[in-house]
Amino acid sequence: MTAIKNVAVVGATGKIGRPIVDRLLSSKLFNVTVLTRDENRRRELPADVTVKGVNYDSIESLESALQGQDALVSAMAFEAIHVQKNLVEAAAKAGVKRMIPSEYGNDLLNPKLADFPIYKPKIAIRQLCEKKVIENPPFSWTTIHNASFLGPDWTLDFIVDVKQRKADIKDGGDVLFCATTYDDIAQAVIGILTHLEETGNRPVRISSVNTTQNELIALAKELGASDGWDITHSRTEDLESEAKRRWAEGDHSEEVIAMFINRAFIGNGWGGYFPVRDNELLGIKGLERDELKAIIKLAMDR
Ligand SMILES: NC(=O)c1ccc[n+]([C@@H]2O[C@H](COP(=O)([O-])OP(=O)(O)OC[C@H]3O[C@@H](n4cnc5c(N)ncnc54)[C@H](OP(=O)(O)O)[C@@H]3O)[C@@H](O)[C@H]2O)c1
């Protein structure tokens, strides 16, 4: 497989898209082109990026924008995952050699997650990629599984809100899960694009840290948040049944989505802990405990 030089990114202005663009540029290994619905978003992007407006409803528009691109990295929003169907078709037709579809979460290869409605669009896109590998060589794909995002912001609040000293503890709080910083996810993209053979047509699993809700609270306490915690408890099994019932009744709210995610992520033996990871292959160092503490401190002080 030849080296990747030209890389197109979609969803580049998003929460994980932007760190990926910045890392692709700072590596100085790639020419970066951003495909966007709105060319005015050019102002939000670095000057050394080429920006092309596309119509996601048109495979022809996407194919034309992808001509000459070796790789396509998608950071498409959760609510627009299905939009990638035309992107996969166009990428395969345009001769893109590696696509990284928008995943960046739990391990959707875990069969327990296959019937969660929130994951069906991502699974369908991966299955379409698998089909295109057979129909349109040299197309290939890699998905990145990082379990939770991790930063001193809403990503940590979702697990334990160390600023407000508030947490809903799932399944007792000692269930190990993976969490990954934006930097390490962006490094995974670089690692994939520079290790094509080793990462072809498979998921990669990464993490910056493996931790638990109880450990995060203990670290926050060490950093001075010793009292005044508002702690509630849930069983992820109950969250799953409530989420399935409400979803079937048409409730697709963020609250219901969060119930599914928590079951998938903190439920023991589900999709949020990876015993085997690709960190070393992809050049991900991960965080020492004092670096995790530094993130918690930033979240407490913000
Ligand atoms: N593991 C975790 O903790 C975690 C947390 C959050 C997200 N994620 C995952 O990370 C991925 C990216 O999520 P994100 O939160 O970074 O995305 P985001 O910031 O919500 O959006 C990313 C980009 O998607 C494009 N987009 C949005 N709606 C669209 C639509 N209807 N049609 C076409 N394009 C649309 C926009 O780009 P343009 O305007 O430039 O076209 C937008 O900037 C998703 O797979 C999500 O599930 C994981």
PDB file of C-alpha atoms and ligand atoms in Angstrom, residues 9-18 34-38 41 44-45 54 56 74-84 101-106 119 122 146-150 154-155 158 180 182 185 261 265, ligand 1:
ATOM      1  CA  VAL A   9     -11.508  15.575   6.705  1.00  0.00           C
ATOM      2  CA  VAL A  10     -15.268  15.940   7.221  1.00  0.00           C
ATOM      3  CA  GLY A  11     -16.763  17.308  10.438  1.00  0.00           C
ATOM      4  CA  ALA A  12     -13.495  19.247  10.787  1.00  0.00           C
ATOM      5  CA  THR A  13     -15.072  22.102  12.730  1.00  0.00           C
ATOM      6  CA  GLY A  14     -16.482  19.761  15.361  1.00  0.00           C
ATOM      7  CA  LYS A  15     -15.347  18.793  18.832  1.00  0.00           C
ATOM      8  CA  ILE A  16     -13.038  15.967  17.742  1.00  0.00           C
ATOM      9  CA  GLY A  17     -12.677  17.089  14.105  1.00  0.00           C
ATOM     10  CA  ARG A  18     -10.728  20.221  14.928  1.00  0.00           C
ATOM     11  CA  VAL A  34     -11.684  19.979   4.655  1.00  0.00           C
ATOM     12  CA  LEU A  35     -15.082  19.105   3.174  1.00  0.00           C
ATOM     13  CA  THR A  36     -17.923  21.064   4.733  1.00  0.00           C
ATOM     14  CA  ARG A  37     -21.597  21.860   4.228  1.00  0.00           C
ATOM     15  CA  ASP A  38     -20.832  25.523   4.707  1.00  0.00           C
ATOM     16  CA  ARG A  41     -16.657  27.808   8.079  1.00  0.00           C
ATOM     17  CA  GLU A  44     -12.733  28.890  11.710  1.00  0.00           C
ATOM     18  CA  LEU A  45     -10.020  26.766  10.112  1.00  0.00           C
ATOM     19  CA  VAL A  54     -19.959  19.722  -0.577  1.00  0.00           C
ATOM     20  CA  TYR A  56     -23.867  15.359   1.232  1.00  0.00           C
ATOM     21  CA  SER A  74     -14.711  11.530   9.206  1.00  0.00           C
ATOM     22  CA  ALA A  75     -15.578  13.305  12.432  1.00  0.00           C
ATOM     23  CA  MET A  76     -19.236  13.612  11.466  1.00  0.00           C
ATOM     24  CA  ALA A  77     -21.634  14.516  14.288  1.00  0.00           C
ATOM     25  CA  PHE A  78     -23.437  11.737  16.192  1.00  0.00           C
ATOM     26  CA  GLU A  79     -26.817  12.878  14.852  1.00  0.00           C
ATOM     27  CA  ALA A  80     -25.583  12.814  11.229  1.00  0.00           C
ATOM     28  CA  ILE A  81     -23.793   9.436  11.107  1.00  0.00           C
ATOM     29  CA  HIS A  82     -26.143   8.181   8.355  1.00  0.00           C
ATOM     30  CA  VAL A  83     -24.939  11.061   6.130  1.00  0.00           C
ATOM     31  CA  GLN A  84     -21.692   9.127   5.735  1.00  0.00           C
ATOM     32  CA  PRO A 101     -15.547   6.627   9.638  1.00  0.00           C
ATOM     33  CA  SER A 102     -16.878   8.629  12.573  1.00  0.00           C
ATOM     34  CA  GLU A 103     -16.865   6.311  15.613  1.00  0.00           C
ATOM     35  CA  TYR A 104     -14.647   7.555  18.483  1.00  0.00           C
ATOM     36  CA  GLY A 105     -16.540   5.760  21.217  1.00  0.00           C
ATOM     37  CA  ASN A 106     -17.449   2.392  22.676  1.00  0.00           C
ATOM     38  CA  TYR A 119     -25.494   2.470  17.518  1.00  0.00           C
ATOM     39  CA  LYS A 122     -22.492   3.504  13.050  1.00  0.00           C
ATOM     40  CA  ASN A 146     -11.551   5.308  22.468  1.00  0.00           C
ATOM     41  CA  ALA A 147     -14.517   4.727  24.834  1.00  0.00           C
ATOM     42  CA  SER A 148     -15.072   8.082  26.575  1.00  0.00           C
ATOM     43  CA  PHE A 149     -13.588  11.419  25.572  1.00  0.00           C
ATOM     44  CA  LEU A 150     -11.530  12.846  28.457  1.00  0.00           C
ATOM     45  CA  TRP A 154     -18.233  18.406  29.690  1.00  0.00           C
ATOM     46  CA  THR A 155     -16.511  15.122  28.841  1.00  0.00           C
ATOM     47  CA  PHE A 158     -20.521  13.244  31.967  1.00  0.00           C
ATOM     48  CA  THR A 180      -9.061   9.170  25.911  1.00  0.00           C
ATOM     49  CA  TYR A 182      -8.570  14.619  22.128  1.00  0.00           C
ATOM     50  CA  ILE A 185      -7.474  10.370  19.516  1.00  0.00           C
ATOM     51  CA  ILE A 261     -24.281   5.250  26.429  1.00  0.00           C
ATOM     52  CA  PHE A 265     -19.704   2.325  28.565  1.00  0.00           C
TER      53      PHE A 265
HETATM   54  N1  LIG B   1     -16.711   8.956  23.158  1.00  0.00           N
HETATM   55  C1  LIG B   1     -17.244  10.108  23.485  1.00  0.00           C
HETATM   56  O1  LIG B   1     -17.240  10.499  24.675  1.00  0.00           O
HETATM   57  C2  LIG B   1     -17.832  10.975  22.419  1.00  0.00           C
HETATM   58  C3  LIG B   1     -18.371  12.220  22.765  1.00  0.00           C
HETATM   59  C4  LIG B   1     -18.888  13.028  21.747  1.00  0.00           C
HETATM   60  C5  LIG B   1     -18.879  12.581  20.432  1.00  0.00           C
HETATM   61  N2  LIG B   1     -18.367  11.344  20.137  1.00  0.00           N
HETATM   62  C6  LIG B   1     -18.361  10.856  18.736  1.00  0.00           C
HETATM   63  O2  LIG B   1     -17.427  11.644  17.995  1.00  0.00           O
HETATM   64  C7  LIG B   1     -17.909  11.831  16.659  1.00  0.00           C
HETATM   65  C8  LIG B   1     -17.934  13.316  16.312  1.00  0.00           C
HETATM   66  O3  LIG B   1     -18.749  13.961  17.250  1.00  0.00           O
HETATM   67  P1  LIG B   1     -18.548  15.507  17.629  1.00  0.00           P
HETATM   68  O4  LIG B   1     -19.310  15.704  18.903  1.00  0.00           O
HETATM   69  O5  LIG B   1     -17.098  15.859  17.554  1.00  0.00           O
HETATM   70  O6  LIG B   1     -19.343  16.182  16.408  1.00  0.00           O
HETATM   71  P2  LIG B   1     -19.949  17.659  16.379  1.00  0.00           P
HETATM   72  O7  LIG B   1     -18.976  18.599  16.992  1.00  0.00           O
HETATM   73  O8  LIG B   1     -21.335  17.642  16.931  1.00  0.00           O
HETATM   74  O9  LIG B   1     -20.108  17.903  14.793  1.00  0.00           O
HETATM   75  C9  LIG B   1     -19.044  17.615  13.893  1.00  0.00           C
HETATM   76  C10 LIG B   1     -19.352  18.144  12.512  1.00  0.00           C
HETATM   77  O10 LIG B   1     -20.332  17.358  11.835  1.00  0.00           O
HETATM   78  C11 LIG B   1     -20.864  18.152  10.762  1.00  0.00           C
HETATM   79  N3  LIG B   1     -22.328  18.005  10.798  1.00  0.00           N
HETATM   80  C12 LIG B   1     -23.149  18.226  11.832  1.00  0.00           C
HETATM   81  N4  LIG B   1     -24.436  17.956  11.491  1.00  0.00           N
HETATM   82  C13 LIG B   1     -24.410  17.574  10.198  1.00  0.00           C
HETATM   83  C14 LIG B   1     -25.420  17.185   9.274  1.00  0.00           C
HETATM   84  N5  LIG B   1     -26.712  17.118   9.627  1.00  0.00           N
HETATM   85  N6  LIG B   1     -25.034  16.866   8.024  1.00  0.00           N
HETATM   86  C15 LIG B   1     -23.752  16.946   7.672  1.00  0.00           C
HETATM   87  N7  LIG B   1     -22.750  17.314   8.525  1.00  0.00           N
HETATM   88  C16 LIG B   1     -23.085  17.612   9.758  1.00  0.00           C
HETATM   89  C17 LIG B   1     -20.457  19.602  11.005  1.00  0.00           C
HETATM   90  O11 LIG B   1     -19.424  19.944  10.088  1.00  0.00           O
HETATM   91  P3  LIG B   1     -19.640  21.022   8.908  1.00  0.00           P
HETATM   92  O12 LIG B   1     -20.585  22.053   9.427  1.00  0.00           O
HETATM   93  O13 LIG B   1     -18.274  21.538   8.658  1.00  0.00           O
HETATM   94  O14 LIG B   1     -20.192  20.272   7.721  1.00  0.00           O
HETATM   95  C18 LIG B   1     -19.921  19.554  12.436  1.00  0.00           C
HETATM   96  O15 LIG B   1     -18.910  20.486  12.700  1.00  0.00           O
HETATM   97  C19 LIG B   1     -19.283  11.148  16.588  1.00  0.00           C
HETATM   98  O16 LIG B   1     -19.127   9.850  16.070  1.00  0.00           O
HETATM   99  C20 LIG B   1     -19.700  11.061  18.046  1.00  0.00           C
HETATM  100  O17 LIG B   1     -20.585   9.978  18.319  1.00  0.00           O
HETATM  101  C21 LIG B   1     -17.837  10.551  21.096  1.00  0.00           C
END
